[in-house]
């Protein structure tokens, strides 16, 4: 069967508008049909709405561990951005290939799909697992059902490569994230009688002060992780809304805050400390009005990723690349979830740069896609032969060699 080029496949993938608030099922169906053409069976893990799905496939012997290639199918919106090209039609301009998701991260998906014929033809001693998720861009939400599915399987991958854009360099670590929303309910009254009300914005301000003070404390005292450009955990309030008019004591206020933690720090400890203040503050508010209160809403969270630079998986993957530099990235991925929830050693490595991700006129270069194709070809070769299975099972990836 004729093999589609990576650029042709990227054009097909970009044509699907998979913004996170939309269904990704048309794209999933396209990938299912594409895999089926090469005799590869896949299974959907559908969400509770029936409108979105993860897709999982195994190429090679399914009764043993292997290497998982993981990527998300959703993209961020283009609304409010000034594009000079149609974001849902691949536009080539010399070396650059423009389109929403070209870098983040349909370029990687296209390279993986382009490599499927070679994967099928190879005499794989250890399999390749393909994992395509939904709703990564809104807090790594969709992959949770895939994690639950894999947890029930008798055989799991021995290693994972998440293909987020790193310019085809290996990233061994990223911070975790915890995002929450606090709803504060006070008591409205005329501002001329302010002491008779409960000012929700004033209460929120005390929580904001705590976040700012804790952020300064982390910057000064750590803990520190020198692998990151910002070496400490950060906290910030990103949004605050409240009040109806200047002459009304505000009854409601809402604030959104996030914690981006170094892998060594537990963000739940910080959240517990904040909520301890909130409980005390709520008691004060209820002394004035019994219906006042503070409610916590968790928005999203994912753990940090932390792999030792001298881990055997790092050595194995780096040996398959042209660039042997190691990265620590400032954005989150599903890799931390695979590592923490399932114990699957995970790295991040994919074509393109996050400097272009989420931007108008997002692009990936032909050179980056070619380097990803070369990496995948070497990976397939490394998983052939009688020693590949043993290396994965025993964790001796360091001894793997390329063809």
Short mmCIF file of C-alpha atoms in Angstrom, two decimals:
data_model
loop_
_atom_site.label_atom_id
_atom_site.label_comp_id
_atom_site.label_asym_id
_atom_site.label_seq_id
_atom_site.Cartn_x
_atom_site.Cartn_y
_atom_site.Cartn_z
CA UNK A 1 0.00 0.00 0.00
CA UNK A 2 1.42 3.45 -0.89
CA UNK A 3 2.88 5.25 2.10
CA UNK A 4 1.54 8.72 2.86
CA UNK A 5 4.16 11.37 3.51
CA UNK A 6 4.37 13.05 6.87
CA UNK A 7 3.40 16.38 5.28
CA UNK A 8 0.31 14.85 3.64
CA UNK A 9 -0.72 13.33 6.95
CA UNK A 10 -0.13 16.60 8.78
CA UNK A 11 -2.41 18.34 6.28
CA UNK A 12 -5.12 15.75 6.98
CA UNK A 13 -4.81 16.15 10.75
CA UNK A 14 -4.79 19.95 10.73
CA UNK A 15 -7.99 19.98 8.64
CA UNK A 16 -9.83 18.62 11.68
CA UNK A 17 -10.79 21.40 14.09
CA UNK A 18 -10.08 19.64 17.37
CA UNK A 19 -10.20 22.68 19.64
CA UNK A 20 -10.75 21.30 23.13
CA UNK A 21 -14.38 22.38 23.34
CA UNK A 22 -15.20 20.41 20.19
CA UNK A 23 -15.49 16.67 19.54
CA UNK A 24 -12.34 14.91 18.38
CA UNK A 25 -14.23 11.88 17.06
CA UNK A 26 -13.86 12.71 13.34
CA UNK A 27 -10.07 12.79 13.77
CA UNK A 28 -10.13 9.60 15.84
CA UNK A 29 -12.14 7.87 13.12
CA UNK A 30 -9.61 9.03 10.52
CA UNK A 31 -6.73 7.54 12.53
CA UNK A 32 -8.66 4.30 13.14
CA UNK A 33 -9.27 3.90 9.41
CA UNK A 34 -5.66 4.74 8.62
CA UNK A 35 -4.34 2.13 11.07
CA UNK A 36 -6.81 -0.46 9.81
CA UNK A 37 -5.44 -0.07 6.28
CA UNK A 38 -2.20 -1.55 7.62
CA UNK A 39 -3.91 -4.24 9.64
CA UNK A 40 -3.51 -2.45 12.98
CA UNK A 41 -6.40 -2.84 15.40
CA UNK A 42 -7.15 -0.02 17.80
CA UNK A 43 -9.60 0.65 20.58
CA UNK A 44 -11.44 3.76 21.65
CA UNK A 45 -11.77 4.86 25.25
CA UNK A 46 -14.81 7.13 25.02
CA UNK A 47 -15.58 9.84 27.58
CA UNK A 48 -18.84 10.12 29.50
CA UNK A 49 -20.36 12.50 26.93
CA UNK A 50 -19.74 10.15 24.03
CA UNK A 51 -18.31 13.09 22.09
CA UNK A 52 -14.61 12.53 22.71
CA UNK A 53 -12.27 9.58 22.83
CA UNK A 54 -8.74 8.42 23.42
CA UNK A 55 -7.31 5.89 20.98
CA UNK A 56 -4.90 3.08 21.78
CA UNK A 57 -3.14 0.62 19.51
CA UNK A 58 -0.31 -1.90 19.78
CA UNK A 59 1.98 -2.80 16.89
CA UNK A 60 4.06 -5.90 17.46
CA UNK A 61 3.77 -8.64 20.12
CA UNK A 62 1.04 -7.57 22.54
CA UNK A 63 2.04 -10.03 25.25
CA UNK A 64 5.09 -8.09 26.38
CA UNK A 65 6.10 -4.54 27.33
CA UNK A 66 7.29 -2.05 24.76
CA UNK A 67 7.64 1.66 24.08
CA UNK A 68 4.61 3.95 24.05
CA UNK A 69 4.43 6.94 21.72
CA UNK A 70 1.96 9.39 23.25
CA UNK A 71 0.32 12.53 21.94
CA UNK A 72 -2.83 14.60 22.39
CA UNK A 73 -5.27 15.29 19.57
CA UNK A 74 -6.83 18.52 20.87
CA UNK A 75 -5.63 22.04 20.14
CA UNK A 76 -6.09 25.48 21.66
CA UNK A 77 -8.54 27.98 20.11
CA UNK A 78 -7.72 30.43 17.34
CA UNK A 79 -10.39 32.91 18.47
CA UNK A 80 -8.95 36.36 19.06
CA UNK A 81 -5.74 35.57 17.22
CA UNK A 82 -4.64 37.27 14.01
CA UNK A 83 -3.73 34.58 11.50
CA UNK A 84 -2.38 35.40 8.03
CA UNK A 85 -3.34 31.91 6.78
CA UNK A 86 -6.27 29.56 7.29
CA UNK A 87 -5.43 27.80 10.60
CA UNK A 88 -7.21 24.63 9.49
CA UNK A 89 -5.51 24.27 6.13
CA UNK A 90 -1.83 23.37 6.02
CA UNK A 91 0.07 26.19 4.33
CA UNK A 92 3.62 25.59 3.14
CA UNK A 93 6.05 28.48 2.85
CA UNK A 94 9.48 27.11 2.15
CA UNK A 95 10.73 25.31 5.24
CA UNK A 96 7.73 26.27 7.36
CA UNK A 97 4.42 24.43 7.53
CA UNK A 98 1.66 26.56 9.05
CA UNK A 99 -1.54 25.43 10.75
CA UNK A 100 -3.15 25.09 14.16
CA UNK A 101 -1.52 22.19 15.96
CA UNK A 102 1.39 21.89 13.54
CA UNK A 103 3.82 22.22 16.44
CA UNK A 104 1.52 21.35 19.35
CA UNK A 105 1.31 18.53 18.52
CA UNK A 106 -0.09 17.17 15.28
CA UNK A 107 3.36 17.23 13.73
CA UNK A 108 4.37 14.41 16.06
CA UNK A 109 1.14 12.51 15.40
CA UNK A 110 1.73 12.80 11.65
CA UNK A 111 5.28 11.49 11.99
CA UNK A 112 4.08 8.53 14.05
CA UNK A 113 1.37 7.68 11.53
CA UNK A 114 3.84 8.00 8.64
CA UNK A 115 6.05 5.46 10.41
CA UNK A 116 3.24 2.90 10.87
CA UNK A 117 4.01 0.96 7.63
CA UNK A 118 7.62 0.48 8.76
CA UNK A 119 6.46 -0.54 12.23
CA UNK A 120 4.13 -3.15 10.74
CA UNK A 121 6.79 -4.55 8.44
CA UNK A 122 9.45 -4.72 11.16
CA UNK A 123 10.16 -7.93 13.07
CA UNK A 124 9.52 -6.27 16.42
CA UNK A 125 10.67 -8.21 19.47
CA UNK A 126 9.13 -5.51 21.67
CA UNK A 127 5.97 -3.66 20.61
CA UNK A 128 5.20 -0.04 19.95
CA UNK A 129 2.14 1.33 21.74
CA UNK A 130 0.33 4.30 20.20
CA UNK A 131 -1.67 6.45 22.63
CA UNK A 132 -3.65 9.45 21.37
CA UNK A 133 -5.61 11.44 23.95
CA UNK A 134 -8.15 14.25 24.14
CA UNK A 135 -8.51 17.34 26.35
CA UNK A 136 -4.84 17.70 27.22
CA UNK A 137 -4.96 21.45 26.64
CA UNK A 138 -7.52 21.97 29.40
CA UNK A 139 -5.57 20.30 32.18
CA UNK A 140 -4.62 16.80 30.98
CA UNK A 141 -8.20 15.71 31.60
CA UNK A 142 -8.91 13.24 28.80
CA UNK A 143 -5.96 10.95 29.39
CA UNK A 144 -7.33 9.99 32.82
CA UNK A 145 -9.69 7.40 31.32
CA UNK A 146 -6.81 5.98 29.28
CA UNK A 147 -4.76 5.69 32.46
CA UNK A 148 -7.62 3.82 34.14
CA UNK A 149 -7.88 1.49 31.14
CA UNK A 150 -4.14 0.76 31.08
CA UNK A 151 -4.15 0.11 34.83
CA UNK A 152 -6.45 -2.87 34.17
CA UNK A 153 -4.30 -4.36 31.42
CA UNK A 154 -2.00 -7.31 32.21
CA UNK A 155 0.80 -5.80 30.12
CA UNK A 156 1.79 -2.14 30.19
CA UNK A 157 4.43 -0.26 28.23
CA UNK A 158 7.92 -0.32 29.71
CA UNK A 159 8.64 3.27 28.64
CA UNK A 160 6.89 6.29 27.16
CA UNK A 161 7.90 9.11 24.82
CA UNK A 162 5.49 12.05 24.87
CA UNK A 163 5.88 13.90 21.58
CA UNK A 164 5.33 17.48 22.75
CA UNK A 165 7.47 20.01 20.85
CA UNK A 166 11.02 20.08 22.24
CA UNK A 167 12.91 20.67 18.95
CA UNK A 168 13.70 16.95 19.03
CA UNK A 169 15.71 17.17 22.22
CA UNK A 170 14.96 14.97 25.23
CA UNK A 171 13.24 16.69 28.14
CA UNK A 172 13.63 14.82 31.41
CA UNK A 173 11.60 17.06 33.72
CA UNK A 174 8.78 19.56 33.99
CA UNK A 175 6.85 21.12 36.85
CA UNK A 176 3.48 19.99 38.08
CA UNK A 177 0.39 22.20 38.17
CA UNK A 178 -2.61 22.57 40.48
CA UNK A 179 -5.32 25.04 39.46
CA UNK A 180 -8.27 25.92 41.69
CA UNK A 181 -11.12 28.42 41.89
CA UNK A 182 -12.35 29.91 45.15
CA UNK A 183 -15.94 31.12 45.36
CA UNK A 184 -16.53 33.63 48.16
CA UNK A 185 -20.08 34.45 49.23
CA UNK A 186 -20.66 37.51 51.40
CA UNK A 187 -23.70 39.65 52.20
CA UNK A 188 -24.67 42.60 50.01
CA UNK A 189 -25.92 45.90 51.41
CA UNK A 190 -25.78 49.61 50.65
CA UNK A 191 -22.20 50.84 50.93
CA UNK A 192 -23.37 53.51 53.37
CA UNK A 193 -24.09 50.68 55.79
CA UNK A 194 -21.00 48.65 54.95
CA UNK A 195 -20.47 47.15 58.42
CA UNK A 196 -23.83 45.38 58.11
CA UNK A 197 -22.65 43.48 55.05
CA UNK A 198 -19.90 40.96 54.34
CA UNK A 199 -17.51 42.22 51.68
CA UNK A 200 -16.54 39.21 49.52
CA UNK A 201 -13.79 41.15 47.74
CA UNK A 202 -12.17 42.18 51.03
CA UNK A 203 -12.17 38.54 52.11
CA UNK A 204 -10.70 37.47 48.78
CA UNK A 205 -7.97 40.08 49.13
CA UNK A 206 -6.71 38.38 52.27
CA UNK A 207 -6.39 35.11 50.33
CA UNK A 208 -4.61 36.94 47.51
CA UNK A 209 -2.17 38.39 50.05
CA UNK A 210 -1.46 34.87 51.33
CA UNK A 211 -0.72 33.64 47.80
CA UNK A 212 1.61 36.59 47.13
CA UNK A 213 3.42 36.10 50.45
CA UNK A 214 3.80 32.37 49.88
CA UNK A 215 5.11 33.00 46.36
CA UNK A 216 7.78 35.33 47.78
CA UNK A 217 8.65 32.77 50.44
CA UNK A 218 9.17 30.06 47.82
CA UNK A 219 11.38 32.36 45.75
CA UNK A 220 13.53 33.07 48.79
CA UNK A 221 13.63 29.70 50.56
CA UNK A 222 12.72 27.07 47.98
CA UNK A 223 12.90 24.12 47.77
CA UNK A 224 14.94 24.68 44.64
CA UNK A 225 15.42 22.49 41.59
CA UNK A 226 18.29 23.79 39.50
CA UNK A 227 17.08 21.90 36.44
CA UNK A 228 14.49 24.63 35.76
CA UNK A 229 14.89 28.21 34.58
CA UNK A 230 12.58 29.21 37.45
CA UNK A 231 14.10 27.00 40.09
CA UNK A 232 11.33 27.12 42.69
CA UNK A 233 7.60 26.49 43.01
CA UNK A 234 5.48 29.45 41.88
CA UNK A 235 2.03 30.56 42.99
CA UNK A 236 -0.15 33.22 41.41
CA UNK A 237 -3.70 34.51 41.21
CA UNK A 238 -4.55 34.75 37.54
CA UNK A 239 -8.13 35.99 37.63
CA UNK A 240 -10.43 37.74 40.09
CA UNK A 241 -14.02 38.77 39.55
CA UNK A 242 -16.49 40.36 41.92
CA UNK A 243 -18.76 43.24 42.75
CA UNK A 244 -21.76 44.81 41.05
CA UNK A 245 -21.46 48.56 41.72
CA UNK A 246 -19.32 50.92 43.77
CA UNK A 247 -22.14 51.71 46.19
CA UNK A 248 -23.00 48.07 46.92
CA UNK A 249 -21.00 45.92 49.31
CA UNK A 250 -19.99 43.01 47.02
CA UNK A 251 -21.77 39.78 47.78
CA UNK A 252 -19.73 37.52 45.48
CA UNK A 253 -16.12 37.20 44.45
CA UNK A 254 -14.33 34.51 42.51
CA UNK A 255 -10.61 34.05 42.16
CA UNK A 256 -8.58 31.57 40.15
CA UNK A 257 -5.12 30.61 41.28
CA UNK A 258 -2.47 28.13 40.29
CA UNK A 259 0.52 26.41 41.82
CA UNK A 260 3.32 25.26 39.51
CA UNK A 261 5.46 23.05 41.68
CA UNK A 262 8.90 21.58 41.30
CA UNK A 263 8.59 17.78 41.31
CA UNK A 264 10.09 17.60 44.81
CA UNK A 265 7.26 19.64 46.38
CA UNK A 266 3.70 18.51 47.04
CA UNK A 267 1.25 21.23 45.94
CA UNK A 268 -1.49 19.72 48.09
CA UNK A 269 0.42 20.81 51.21
CA UNK A 270 0.32 24.40 49.96
CA UNK A 271 -3.36 24.14 49.09
CA UNK A 272 -4.13 22.73 52.55
CA UNK A 273 -2.41 25.73 54.14
CA UNK A 274 -4.42 28.13 51.99
CA UNK A 275 -7.66 26.38 52.84
CA UNK A 276 -6.81 26.50 56.55
CA UNK A 277 -6.78 30.30 56.20
CA UNK A 278 -10.02 30.09 54.22
CA UNK A 279 -11.72 28.14 57.03
CA UNK A 280 -10.67 30.75 59.57
CA UNK A 281 -11.79 33.56 57.29
CA UNK A 282 -15.13 31.87 56.66
CA UNK A 283 -15.78 31.71 60.40
CA UNK A 284 -15.22 35.46 60.65
CA UNK A 285 -17.59 36.10 57.74
CA UNK A 286 -20.32 33.96 59.32
CA UNK A 287 -20.17 35.98 62.51
CA UNK A 288 -21.77 38.76 60.46
CA UNK A 289 -24.03 36.61 58.28
CA UNK A 290 -24.60 32.84 58.58
CA UNK A 291 -24.92 32.25 54.84
CA UNK A 292 -21.48 33.65 54.06
CA UNK A 293 -18.82 31.15 53.06
CA UNK A 294 -15.95 30.03 50.86
CA UNK A 295 -16.14 27.11 48.44
CA UNK A 296 -13.23 25.43 46.69
CA UNK A 297 -13.51 24.20 43.10
CA UNK A 298 -10.64 22.17 41.66
CA UNK A 299 -10.06 23.06 38.01
CA UNK A 300 -7.20 20.82 36.94
CA UNK A 301 -3.99 19.24 38.12
CA UNK A 302 -1.16 17.11 36.86
CA UNK A 303 2.07 15.97 38.52
CA UNK A 304 5.53 17.05 37.55
CA UNK A 305 7.82 14.82 35.53
CA UNK A 306 11.19 13.93 36.95
CA UNK A 307 13.61 11.49 35.34
CA UNK A 308 17.27 11.21 36.30
CA UNK A 309 19.53 12.41 33.53
CA UNK A 310 21.53 9.19 33.74
CA UNK A 311 18.47 6.90 33.63
CA UNK A 312 18.78 4.04 31.14
CA UNK A 313 15.71 5.25 29.26
CA UNK A 314 17.35 8.65 28.77
CA UNK A 315 20.47 7.01 27.39
CA UNK A 316 18.42 4.77 25.12
CA UNK A 317 16.38 7.58 23.58
CA UNK A 318 19.26 10.06 23.32
CA UNK A 319 21.26 7.46 21.39
CA UNK A 320 18.52 7.52 18.72
CA UNK A 321 18.70 11.30 18.24
CA UNK A 322 21.00 13.66 16.40
CA UNK A 323 20.99 16.13 19.30
CA UNK A 324 22.13 14.68 22.63
CA UNK A 325 21.33 17.77 24.74
CA UNK A 326 18.89 17.36 27.62
CA UNK A 327 16.07 19.83 28.28
CA UNK A 328 13.87 20.82 31.23
CA UNK A 329 10.68 22.33 29.95
CA UNK A 330 8.44 25.00 31.40
CA UNK A 331 5.13 23.55 30.24
CA UNK A 332 3.27 20.50 31.50
CA UNK A 333 2.60 17.22 29.72
CA UNK A 334 0.84 13.91 30.24
CA UNK A 335 4.24 12.35 30.94
CA UNK A 336 4.02 13.07 34.65
CA UNK A 337 0.72 11.18 34.81
CA UNK A 338 2.13 8.12 33.05
CA UNK A 339 5.09 8.17 35.42
CA UNK A 340 3.20 8.81 38.66
CA UNK A 341 -0.05 6.94 38.04
CA UNK A 342 1.25 3.88 36.21
CA UNK A 343 4.95 3.83 37.02
CA UNK A 344 5.91 4.08 33.35
CA UNK A 345 9.25 5.89 32.90
CA UNK A 346 8.50 8.82 30.59
CA UNK A 347 10.36 11.43 28.56
CA UNK A 348 9.26 14.30 26.36
CA UNK A 349 10.63 14.60 22.84
CA UNK A 350 8.93 15.85 19.70
CA UNK A 351 9.25 18.07 16.62
CA UNK A 352 8.78 21.82 16.68
CA UNK A 353 9.05 24.41 19.39
CA UNK A 354 6.53 25.48 22.02
CA UNK A 355 7.57 29.04 21.11
CA UNK A 356 5.24 28.53 18.14
CA UNK A 357 2.62 26.55 20.05
CA UNK A 358 -0.62 28.39 20.94
CA UNK A 359 0.47 31.31 18.73
CA UNK A 360 -1.11 32.77 15.58
CA UNK A 361 0.56 31.41 12.44
CA UNK A 362 1.76 28.37 14.38
CA UNK A 363 4.26 26.35 12.36
CA UNK A 364 6.59 23.40 12.35
CA UNK A 365 9.55 23.07 10.00
CA UNK A 366 10.14 20.34 7.47
CA UNK A 367 13.53 19.79 9.07
CA UNK A 368 11.99 19.10 12.46
CA UNK A 369 9.56 16.58 10.96
CA UNK A 370 12.44 14.89 9.13
CA UNK A 371 14.40 14.59 12.36
CA UNK A 372 11.36 13.05 14.06
CA UNK A 373 10.97 10.57 11.20
CA UNK A 374 14.64 9.60 11.54
CA UNK A 375 14.24 9.12 15.29
CA UNK A 376 11.21 6.87 14.81
CA UNK A 377 13.02 4.81 12.18
CA UNK A 378 15.91 4.25 14.59
CA UNK A 379 13.49 3.38 17.38
CA UNK A 380 11.82 0.74 15.23
CA UNK A 381 15.22 -0.72 14.38
CA UNK A 382 16.23 -0.75 18.06
CA UNK A 383 13.14 -2.79 18.96
CA UNK A 384 13.90 -5.49 16.43
CA UNK A 385 15.91 -8.58 17.28
CA UNK A 386 15.94 -11.12 20.11
CA UNK A 387 17.58 -8.80 22.65
CA UNK A 388 15.05 -5.95 22.44
CA UNK A 389 12.41 -7.62 24.61
CA UNK A 390 14.92 -8.59 27.27
CA UNK A 391 16.35 -5.07 27.41
CA UNK A 392 12.92 -3.56 28.01
CA UNK A 393 11.83 -6.12 30.60
CA UNK A 394 15.08 -5.88 32.53
CA UNK A 395 15.30 -2.13 32.16
CA UNK A 396 18.72 -2.37 30.52
CA UNK A 397 17.88 0.14 27.82
CA UNK A 398 21.36 1.58 28.15
CA UNK A 399 22.72 -1.42 26.27
CA UNK A 400 20.34 -0.98 23.32
CA UNK A 401 21.94 -0.28 19.99
CA UNK A 402 20.57 1.11 16.77
CA UNK A 403 20.68 -0.56 13.42
#
